[in-house]
XYZ file of C-alpha atoms in Angstrom:
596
model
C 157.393 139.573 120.894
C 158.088 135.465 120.809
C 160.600 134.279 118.494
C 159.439 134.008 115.397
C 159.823 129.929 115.762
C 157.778 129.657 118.823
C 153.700 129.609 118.795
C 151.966 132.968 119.887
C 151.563 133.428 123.459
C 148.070 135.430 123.315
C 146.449 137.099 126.595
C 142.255 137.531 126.865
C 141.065 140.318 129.064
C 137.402 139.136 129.817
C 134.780 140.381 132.355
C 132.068 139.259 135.221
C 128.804 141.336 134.740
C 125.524 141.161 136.508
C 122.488 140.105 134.063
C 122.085 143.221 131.021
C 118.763 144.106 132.343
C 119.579 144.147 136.023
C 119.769 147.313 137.673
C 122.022 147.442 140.267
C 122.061 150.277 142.986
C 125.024 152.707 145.060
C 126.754 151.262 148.062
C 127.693 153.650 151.180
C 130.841 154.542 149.302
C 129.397 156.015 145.711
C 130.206 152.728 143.845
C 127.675 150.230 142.069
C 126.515 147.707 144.520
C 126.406 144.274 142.641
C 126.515 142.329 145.658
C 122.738 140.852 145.340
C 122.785 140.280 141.729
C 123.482 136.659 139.874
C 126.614 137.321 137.734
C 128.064 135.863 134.216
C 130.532 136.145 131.718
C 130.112 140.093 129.208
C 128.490 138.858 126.101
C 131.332 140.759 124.479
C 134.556 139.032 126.088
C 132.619 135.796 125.159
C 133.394 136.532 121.646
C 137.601 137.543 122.446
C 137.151 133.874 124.480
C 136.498 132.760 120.763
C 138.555 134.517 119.114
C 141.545 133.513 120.973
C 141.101 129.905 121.475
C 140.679 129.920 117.726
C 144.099 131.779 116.865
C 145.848 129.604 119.320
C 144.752 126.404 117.898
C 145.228 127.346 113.966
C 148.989 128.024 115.561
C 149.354 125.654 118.520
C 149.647 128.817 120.544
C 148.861 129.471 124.381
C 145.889 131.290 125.712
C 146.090 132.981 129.564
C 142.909 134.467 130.681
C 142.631 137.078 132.769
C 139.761 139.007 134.923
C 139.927 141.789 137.594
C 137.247 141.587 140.441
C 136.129 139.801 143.883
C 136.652 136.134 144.397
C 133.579 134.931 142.745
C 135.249 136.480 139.879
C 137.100 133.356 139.133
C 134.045 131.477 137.909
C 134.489 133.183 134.248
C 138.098 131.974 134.619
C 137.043 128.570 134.761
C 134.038 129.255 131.953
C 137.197 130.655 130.312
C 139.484 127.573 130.397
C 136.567 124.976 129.519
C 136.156 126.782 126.400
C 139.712 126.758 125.732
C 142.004 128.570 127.567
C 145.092 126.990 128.900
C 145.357 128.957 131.934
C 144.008 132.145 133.986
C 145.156 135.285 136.322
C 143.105 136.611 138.696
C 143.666 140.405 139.929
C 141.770 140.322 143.185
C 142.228 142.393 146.246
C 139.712 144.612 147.752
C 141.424 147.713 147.653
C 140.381 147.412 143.729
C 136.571 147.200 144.576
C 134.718 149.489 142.349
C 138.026 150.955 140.191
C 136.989 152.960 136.958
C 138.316 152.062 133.394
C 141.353 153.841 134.357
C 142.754 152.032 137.483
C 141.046 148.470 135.545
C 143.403 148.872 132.607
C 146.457 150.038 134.688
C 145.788 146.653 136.602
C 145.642 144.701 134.095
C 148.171 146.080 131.971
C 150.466 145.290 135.511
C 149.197 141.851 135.250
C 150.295 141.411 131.700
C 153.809 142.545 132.159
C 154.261 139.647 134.711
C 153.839 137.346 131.407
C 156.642 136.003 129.036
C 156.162 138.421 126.579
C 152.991 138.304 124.400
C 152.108 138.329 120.695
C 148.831 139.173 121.124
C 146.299 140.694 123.648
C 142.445 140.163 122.145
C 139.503 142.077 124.432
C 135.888 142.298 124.205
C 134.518 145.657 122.493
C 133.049 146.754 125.689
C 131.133 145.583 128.582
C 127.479 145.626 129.408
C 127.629 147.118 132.646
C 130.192 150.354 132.023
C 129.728 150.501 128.120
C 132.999 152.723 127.769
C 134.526 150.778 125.652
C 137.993 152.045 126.659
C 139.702 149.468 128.015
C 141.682 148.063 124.839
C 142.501 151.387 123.689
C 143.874 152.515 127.378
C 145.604 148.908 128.093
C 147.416 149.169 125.022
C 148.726 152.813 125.588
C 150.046 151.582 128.794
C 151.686 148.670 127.143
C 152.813 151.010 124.003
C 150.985 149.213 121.957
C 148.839 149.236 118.472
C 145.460 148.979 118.797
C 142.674 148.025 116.228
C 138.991 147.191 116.943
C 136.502 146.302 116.720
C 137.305 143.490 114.500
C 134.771 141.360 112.502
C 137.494 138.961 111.092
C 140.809 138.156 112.242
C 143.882 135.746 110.830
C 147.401 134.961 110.761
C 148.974 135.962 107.695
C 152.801 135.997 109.287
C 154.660 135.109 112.243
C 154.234 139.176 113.216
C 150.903 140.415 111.138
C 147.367 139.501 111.350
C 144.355 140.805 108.840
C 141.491 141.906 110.036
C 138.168 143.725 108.934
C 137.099 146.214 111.694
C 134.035 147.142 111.943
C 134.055 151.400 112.322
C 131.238 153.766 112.051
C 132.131 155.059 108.601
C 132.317 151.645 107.278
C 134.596 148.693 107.093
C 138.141 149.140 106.701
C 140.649 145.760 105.992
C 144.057 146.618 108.065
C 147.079 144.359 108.989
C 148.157 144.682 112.131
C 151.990 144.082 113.735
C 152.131 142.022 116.118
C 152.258 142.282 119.411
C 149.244 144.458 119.200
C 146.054 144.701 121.682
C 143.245 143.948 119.544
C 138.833 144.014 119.995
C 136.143 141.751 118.986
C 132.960 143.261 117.744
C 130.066 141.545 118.984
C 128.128 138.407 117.013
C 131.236 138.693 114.947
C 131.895 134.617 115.756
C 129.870 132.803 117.950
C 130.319 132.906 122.214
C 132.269 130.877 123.597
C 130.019 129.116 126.458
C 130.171 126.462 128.799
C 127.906 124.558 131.193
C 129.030 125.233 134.985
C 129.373 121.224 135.094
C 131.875 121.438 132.850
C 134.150 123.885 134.469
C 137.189 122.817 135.665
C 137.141 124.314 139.230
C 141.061 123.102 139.687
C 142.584 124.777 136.991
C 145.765 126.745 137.000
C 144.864 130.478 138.430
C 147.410 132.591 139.635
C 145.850 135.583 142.149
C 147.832 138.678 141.783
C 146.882 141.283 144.525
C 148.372 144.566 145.288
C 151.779 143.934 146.712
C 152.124 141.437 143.468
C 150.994 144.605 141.591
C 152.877 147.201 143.429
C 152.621 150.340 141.165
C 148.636 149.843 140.984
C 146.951 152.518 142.665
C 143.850 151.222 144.571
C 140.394 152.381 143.361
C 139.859 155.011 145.884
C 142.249 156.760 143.447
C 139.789 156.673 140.423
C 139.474 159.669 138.714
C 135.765 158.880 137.714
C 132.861 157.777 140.551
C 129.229 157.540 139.772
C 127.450 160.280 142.111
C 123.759 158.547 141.690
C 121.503 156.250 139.885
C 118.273 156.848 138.980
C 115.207 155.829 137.181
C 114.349 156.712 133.684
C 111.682 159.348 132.824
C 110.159 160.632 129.541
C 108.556 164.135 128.782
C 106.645 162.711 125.776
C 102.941 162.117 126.693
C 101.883 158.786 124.712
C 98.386 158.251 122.987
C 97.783 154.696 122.140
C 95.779 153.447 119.207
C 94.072 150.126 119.442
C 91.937 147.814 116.139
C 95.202 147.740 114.167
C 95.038 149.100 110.155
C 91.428 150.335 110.818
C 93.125 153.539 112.550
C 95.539 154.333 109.784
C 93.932 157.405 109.282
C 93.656 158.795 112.580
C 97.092 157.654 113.031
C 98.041 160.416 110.032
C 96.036 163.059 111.589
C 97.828 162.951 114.708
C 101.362 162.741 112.918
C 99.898 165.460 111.327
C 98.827 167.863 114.099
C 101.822 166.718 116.181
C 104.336 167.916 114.024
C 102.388 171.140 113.022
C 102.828 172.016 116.242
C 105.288 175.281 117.843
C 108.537 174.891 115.597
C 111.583 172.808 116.677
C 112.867 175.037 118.901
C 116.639 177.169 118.238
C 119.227 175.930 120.002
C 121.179 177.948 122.280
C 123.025 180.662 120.716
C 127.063 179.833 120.743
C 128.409 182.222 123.566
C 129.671 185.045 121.475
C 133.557 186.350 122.874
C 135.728 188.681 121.671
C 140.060 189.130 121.781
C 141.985 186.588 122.107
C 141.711 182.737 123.885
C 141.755 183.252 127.628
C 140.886 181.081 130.436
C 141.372 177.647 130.704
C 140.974 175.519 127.527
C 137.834 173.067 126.737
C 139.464 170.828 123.944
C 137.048 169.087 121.259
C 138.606 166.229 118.726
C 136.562 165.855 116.024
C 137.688 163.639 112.868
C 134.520 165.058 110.820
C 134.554 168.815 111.587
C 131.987 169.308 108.670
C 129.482 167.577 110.056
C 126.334 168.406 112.628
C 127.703 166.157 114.544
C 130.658 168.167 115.178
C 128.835 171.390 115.123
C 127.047 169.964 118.761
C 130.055 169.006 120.074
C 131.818 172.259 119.706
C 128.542 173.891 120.393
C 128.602 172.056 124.005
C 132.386 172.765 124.630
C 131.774 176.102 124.063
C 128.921 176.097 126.516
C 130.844 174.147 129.154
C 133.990 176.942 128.090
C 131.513 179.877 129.011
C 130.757 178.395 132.298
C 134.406 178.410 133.311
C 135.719 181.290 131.701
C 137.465 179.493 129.458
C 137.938 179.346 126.056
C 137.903 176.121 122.735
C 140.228 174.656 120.960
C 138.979 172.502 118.171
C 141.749 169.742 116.960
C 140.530 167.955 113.468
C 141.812 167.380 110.244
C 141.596 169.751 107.188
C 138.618 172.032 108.043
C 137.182 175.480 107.772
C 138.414 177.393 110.321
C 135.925 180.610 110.082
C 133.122 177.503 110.201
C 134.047 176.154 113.275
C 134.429 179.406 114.832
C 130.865 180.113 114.162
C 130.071 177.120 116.320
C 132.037 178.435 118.780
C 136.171 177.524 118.608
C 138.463 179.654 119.160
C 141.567 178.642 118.403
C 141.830 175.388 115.675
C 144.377 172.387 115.845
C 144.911 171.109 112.304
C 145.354 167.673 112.580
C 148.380 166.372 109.942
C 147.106 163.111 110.397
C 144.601 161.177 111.812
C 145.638 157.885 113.397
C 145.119 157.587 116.966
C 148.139 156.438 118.878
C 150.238 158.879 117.161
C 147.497 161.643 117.191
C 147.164 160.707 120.981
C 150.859 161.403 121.467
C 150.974 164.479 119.996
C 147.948 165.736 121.658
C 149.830 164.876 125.286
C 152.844 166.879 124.221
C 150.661 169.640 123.102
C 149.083 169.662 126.797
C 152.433 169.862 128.041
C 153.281 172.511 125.835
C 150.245 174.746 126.344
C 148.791 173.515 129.629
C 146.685 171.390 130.576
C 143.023 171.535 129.087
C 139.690 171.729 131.519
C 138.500 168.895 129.856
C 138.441 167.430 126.561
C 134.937 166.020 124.490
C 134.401 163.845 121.412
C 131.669 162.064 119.951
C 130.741 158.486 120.619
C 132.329 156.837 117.223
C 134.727 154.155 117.335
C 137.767 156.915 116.379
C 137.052 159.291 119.517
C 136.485 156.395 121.781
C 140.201 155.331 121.045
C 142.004 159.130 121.084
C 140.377 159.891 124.192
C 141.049 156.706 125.784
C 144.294 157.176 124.508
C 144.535 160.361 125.933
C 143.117 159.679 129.049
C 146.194 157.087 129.375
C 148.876 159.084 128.856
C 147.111 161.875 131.301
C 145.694 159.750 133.579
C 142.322 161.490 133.425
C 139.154 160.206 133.822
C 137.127 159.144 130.847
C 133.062 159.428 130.942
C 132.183 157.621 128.205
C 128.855 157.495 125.486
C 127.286 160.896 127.757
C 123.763 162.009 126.576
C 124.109 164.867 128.795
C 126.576 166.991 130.060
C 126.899 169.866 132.843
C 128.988 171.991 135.195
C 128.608 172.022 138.843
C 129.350 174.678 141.132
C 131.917 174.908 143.906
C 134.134 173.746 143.200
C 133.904 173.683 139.449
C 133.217 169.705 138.044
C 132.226 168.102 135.137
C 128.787 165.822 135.510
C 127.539 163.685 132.844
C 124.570 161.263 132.632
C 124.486 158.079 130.508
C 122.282 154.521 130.730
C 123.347 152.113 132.764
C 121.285 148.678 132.273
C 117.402 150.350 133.091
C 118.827 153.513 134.884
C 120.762 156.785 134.620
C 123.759 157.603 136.033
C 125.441 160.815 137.005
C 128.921 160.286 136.830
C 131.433 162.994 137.415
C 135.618 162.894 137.072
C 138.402 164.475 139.468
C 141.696 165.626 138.600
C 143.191 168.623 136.369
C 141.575 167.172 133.055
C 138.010 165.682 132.392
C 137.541 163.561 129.070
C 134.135 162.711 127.555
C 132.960 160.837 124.910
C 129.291 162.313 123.918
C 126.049 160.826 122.361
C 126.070 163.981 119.696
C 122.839 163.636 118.782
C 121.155 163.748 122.373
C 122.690 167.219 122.120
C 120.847 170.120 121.028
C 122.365 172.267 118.295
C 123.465 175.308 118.527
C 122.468 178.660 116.573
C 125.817 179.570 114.818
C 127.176 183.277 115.962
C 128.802 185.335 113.588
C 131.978 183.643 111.792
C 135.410 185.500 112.290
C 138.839 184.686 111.501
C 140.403 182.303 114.106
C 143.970 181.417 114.614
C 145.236 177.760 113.971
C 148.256 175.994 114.535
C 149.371 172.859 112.648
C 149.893 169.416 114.721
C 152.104 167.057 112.667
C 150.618 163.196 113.040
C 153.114 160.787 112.309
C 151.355 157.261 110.791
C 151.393 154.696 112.930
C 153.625 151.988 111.789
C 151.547 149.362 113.850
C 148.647 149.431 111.715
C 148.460 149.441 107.937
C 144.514 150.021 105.883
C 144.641 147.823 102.903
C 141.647 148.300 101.739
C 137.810 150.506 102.877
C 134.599 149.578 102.332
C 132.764 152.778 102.919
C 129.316 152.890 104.309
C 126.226 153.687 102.093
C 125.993 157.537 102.297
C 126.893 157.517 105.992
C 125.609 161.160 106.784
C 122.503 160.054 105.325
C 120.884 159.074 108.846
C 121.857 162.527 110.660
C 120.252 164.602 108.066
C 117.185 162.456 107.335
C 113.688 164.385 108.643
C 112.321 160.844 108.412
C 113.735 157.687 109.449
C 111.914 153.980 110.124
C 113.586 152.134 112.546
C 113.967 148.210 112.621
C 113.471 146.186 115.294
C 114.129 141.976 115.868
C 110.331 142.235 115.260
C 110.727 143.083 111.512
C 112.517 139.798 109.633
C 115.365 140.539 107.117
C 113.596 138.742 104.203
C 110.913 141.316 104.489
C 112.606 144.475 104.586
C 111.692 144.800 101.101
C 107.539 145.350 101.646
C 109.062 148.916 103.307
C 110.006 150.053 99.889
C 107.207 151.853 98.767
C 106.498 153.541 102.224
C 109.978 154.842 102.191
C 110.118 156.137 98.374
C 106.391 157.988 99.870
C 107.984 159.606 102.947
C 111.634 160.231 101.729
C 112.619 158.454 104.582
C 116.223 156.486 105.830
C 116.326 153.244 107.641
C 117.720 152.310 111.141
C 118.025 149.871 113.325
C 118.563 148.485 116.458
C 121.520 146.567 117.350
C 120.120 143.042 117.038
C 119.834 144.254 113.940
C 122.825 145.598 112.608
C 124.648 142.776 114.767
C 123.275 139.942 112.117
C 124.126 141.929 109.733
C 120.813 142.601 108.361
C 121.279 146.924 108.407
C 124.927 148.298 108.143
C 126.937 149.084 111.740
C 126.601 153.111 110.581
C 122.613 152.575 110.525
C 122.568 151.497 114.434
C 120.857 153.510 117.200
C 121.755 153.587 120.459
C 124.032 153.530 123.193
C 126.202 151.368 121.181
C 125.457 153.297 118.096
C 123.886 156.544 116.868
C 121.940 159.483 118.036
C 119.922 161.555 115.556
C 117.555 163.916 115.537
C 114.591 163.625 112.470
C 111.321 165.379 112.930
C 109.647 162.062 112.706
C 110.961 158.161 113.558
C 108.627 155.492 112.972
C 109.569 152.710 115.558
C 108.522 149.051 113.447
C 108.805 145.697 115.464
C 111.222 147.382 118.421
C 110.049 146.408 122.024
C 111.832 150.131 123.506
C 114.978 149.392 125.293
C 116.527 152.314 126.998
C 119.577 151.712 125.302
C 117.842 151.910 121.776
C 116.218 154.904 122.723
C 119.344 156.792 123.880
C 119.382 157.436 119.735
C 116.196 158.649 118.805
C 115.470 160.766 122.428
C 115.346 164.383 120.207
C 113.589 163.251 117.348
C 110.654 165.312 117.208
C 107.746 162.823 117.007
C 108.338 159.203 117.846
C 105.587 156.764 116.483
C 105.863 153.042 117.294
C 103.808 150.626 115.744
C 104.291 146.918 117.867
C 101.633 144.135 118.134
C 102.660 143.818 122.031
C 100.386 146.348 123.869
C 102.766 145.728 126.516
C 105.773 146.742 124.513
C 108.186 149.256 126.107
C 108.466 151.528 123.481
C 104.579 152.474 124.061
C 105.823 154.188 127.374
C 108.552 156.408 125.320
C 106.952 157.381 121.988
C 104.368 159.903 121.039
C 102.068 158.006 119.268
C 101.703 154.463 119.667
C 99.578 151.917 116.954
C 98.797 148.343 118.767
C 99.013 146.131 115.317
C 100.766 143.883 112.836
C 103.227 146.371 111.629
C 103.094 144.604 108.296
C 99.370 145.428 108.072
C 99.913 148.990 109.085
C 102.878 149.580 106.648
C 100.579 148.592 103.657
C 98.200 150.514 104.777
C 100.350 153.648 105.066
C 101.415 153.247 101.861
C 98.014 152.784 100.407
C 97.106 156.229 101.700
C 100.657 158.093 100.109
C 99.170 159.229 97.017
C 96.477 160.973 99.551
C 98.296 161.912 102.299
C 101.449 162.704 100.291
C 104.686 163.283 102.805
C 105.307 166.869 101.976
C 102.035 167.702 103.654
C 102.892 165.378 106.709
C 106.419 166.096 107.482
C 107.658 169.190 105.878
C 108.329 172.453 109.075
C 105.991 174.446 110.028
């Protein structure tokens, strides 16, 4: 920490990325080959670029950014300094080429240390390319750090505390932070800090740290994560396109209709049933809302990964019912004194130490498991899949192999060592038919607070389960203007139904961060989602891949989301909406949308 007399000294991690859309392929060695493709600043650390040019000159601070990669890496370095920055570190050498989130933060925690000590160390939420959204929760483990993210505002109220409003899934919650502290910016919270390549000043201060500056870096043939393959995206739903716009309203009902009085939703898997006591190795789910279906699928799936190994779960969450969770299949329950990561993180390391080491370790895809795990994954030095839709064990020898998006494709990524972490889309996850509840045993883990982070004040989110239990939701796309959201009233009053969105969306503010689909966002499950003014990303459609119907109504016959839905209706979606909702009192939702 500076003297309290001096002006902050304030670090920005930021990132080169090929294009969002691009879709780059393997080299010989397993890693993503982004050789070929045209490269740029993350949209994300263009927003920490912001946010830390603005701190420094409200407190005639310094800014030092800093990026790990190849030499054409430096570009964003420059980009970085136009817009601000006083000067730069590069961590180059090849021996990093193609390092996971692991060996990346150990780097650049490394490269951090070589600076007179910092105040404050501001990162993007995530990247476009890896999406894991890790790397400030694992950088400031390694530094011993708080951590808070992502933030939508951010000041100065002391010499050592800032106030911010972070953006989490549950809501917003107002904290102060003390400094130092390794802080987040949630996207299209300020605006990106750009600048022209003329404009670049290509003889700026850089200092190029390489191994031997950095020598307790492993290189990244050490990563405990390595994508196996890429691969293209495929749908099982078989579209059928409407064309003439509100003059097929009613054929669009019948086949909503006949599609969803189709076979029943099918069960999902039975929990694997077990008997005497915990035995085998340990799969370890962290859950911070143990009531929910959310967490019901993720135990669910570490049970079925457990089964596959012989093993047994071990659920850790706050105040919960025990005989519950054992009917989604724990077997032992760690109740959680506490619930603030970087303590909750320690503790769970010493319990590992204590007990052994667990197979692997799964949570959900919410801003709170991103951090533990990450957390954890620091302190173990494990690898850490992150935002999985699927998840599976291969044989001989035993691994963990998970799938997520990546840009227009899928990877399979799989991670080494004695513990595998995973954060999990939960709702791309089938859920599981409960087996009989019995008494389990459960230990206490006492949480100390964290003293680094203080919540002033939360804004909860309106009725944030409301989206997971919905059996209709309408999702909002860019296509759909804010000032109009309200001619959707009356369809949604008709059809029961919840509203979504897309990140654009929620970005500007327009739907609340809880009510976001996607990669970046949430996966649910309703028997029906109605797709208005969304052009079908795959990273939208990551959240809405089990509902049981998808119907997308777009005026772009070329529109993405025609490829990936069930029904499709080529028209003005304002036209259709009215004329769905001039057919309710007919066609009245019960009779549409209630099981079969």
């Amino acid at each position: 920490m500076t003297d309290q007399a001096c002006p902050p000294r304030i670090a920005v991690l930021i990132k080169q990325v090929p294009p969002y859309e691009s879709s780059p392929t393997l080299d010989a060695r397993g890693r993503l080959d982004r050789t070929a493709l045209p490269t740029e600043m993350n949209a994300w650390c263009r927003r920490a670029v912001t946010r830390a040019v603005e701190l420094a000159r409200a407190t005639q601070g310094h800014v030092t950014a800093i990026t790990m990669g190849p030499s054409g890496a430096v570009d964003v370095l420059h980009e970085a300094i136009a817009c601000g920055a006083d000067d730069a570190i590069h961590v180059s050498d090849p021996a990093l080429a193609g390092a996971d989130c692991l060996i990346t933060a150990q780097a650049l925690a490394a490269a951090l240390r070589t600076l007179p000590s910092l105040d404050i160390v501001i990162t993007g939420r995530s990247s476009t390319d890896g999406a894991t959204s890790a790397l400030g929760p694992m950088v400031a483990t390694l530094l011993d750090l708080p951590y808070a993210g992502p933030v939508l505002t951010l000041h100065r109220t002391g010499p050592h505390t800032l106030h911010s409003v972070l953006q989490q899934d549950e809501g917003e919650r107002e904290v102060e932070i003390r400094l130092p502290a390794v802080i987040s910016v949630a996207e299209r919270s300020c605006p990106a800090a750009k600048a022209p390549p003329h404009t670049w000043p290509l003889t700026a201060p850089v200092t190029t740290l390489d191994l031997k500056a950095l020598p307790d870096v492993r290189p990244a043939s050490e990563s405990p994560t390595q994508v196996l393959a890429t691969r293209a995206t495929s749908t099982t739903r078989h579209p059928v396109l409407l064309h003439g716009g509100a003059e097929q309203i009613d054929l669009l009902l019948d086949l909503i209709t006949e599609h969803l009085a189709g076979p029943a939703d099918e069960a999902g898997p039975p929990v694997p049933n077990r008997t005497g006591a915990p035995a085998g190795p340990a799969v370890l789910a962290v859950t911070a809302e143990p009531s929910s279906t959310s967490a019901r699928a993720l135990v669910g799936e570490a049970a079925r990964i457990a089964a596959h190994i012989g093993g047994h779960v071990v659920v850790a969450a706050p105040t919960a019912d025990a005989d519950e969770l054992g009917s989604w299949g724990a077997d032992l329950v760690l109740a959680l004194a506490g619930r603030d990561p970087r303590p909750l993180a320690h503790a769970l390391t010493e319990w590992t130490r204590r007990a052994g080491p667990p197979w692997a370790v799964l949570g959900a895809s919410t801003s709170w498991d991103r951090e533990v795990l990450a957390r954890l994954g620091a302190h173990l030095g494990a690898g850490l899949m992150s935002d999985l839709t699927a998840l599976r064990v291969a044989p001989a020898p035993l691994h963990l192999v998970g799938t997520k998006p990546a840009g227009g494709l899928l990877a399979d990524i799989t991670a080494h060592g004695q513990v595998r972490i995973a954060t999990l889309h939960t709702g791309s996850l089938p859920l599981p038919t409960a087996r009989p509840s019995r008494s389990l045993p459960v230990r206490v883990l006492d949480i100390n607070a964290d003293a680094g982070i203080r919540t002033t004040r939360t804004h909860p989110a309106d009725d944030h389960d409301a989206l997971q239990r919905a059996a209709v939701v309408i999702g909002l796309g860019a296509g759909v203007p804010v000032d109009a959201y309200r001619e959707l009233d009356g369809l949604r009053r008709q059809w029961g139904a919840e509203l979504a969105g897309t990140r654009k969306v929620t970005d500007k503010g327009a739907l609340a961060h809880g009510r976001q689909l996607g990669v970046t966002g949430r996966s649910i499950a309703p028997r029906l989602y109605v797709a208005l003014g969304i052009s079908g990303s795959r990273d939208h459609l990551v959240g809405v891949e089990r509902a049981r119907t998808i119907v997308a109504i777009n005026h772009d016959p070329e529109a993405l989301i025609f490829r990936h839905c069930d029904i499709g209706l080529v028209a003005d979606w304002r036209d259709a909406v009215r004329a769905l909702t001039a057919r309710g009192t007919s066609r009245p939702a019960h009779e549409l949308f209630a099981p079969r």
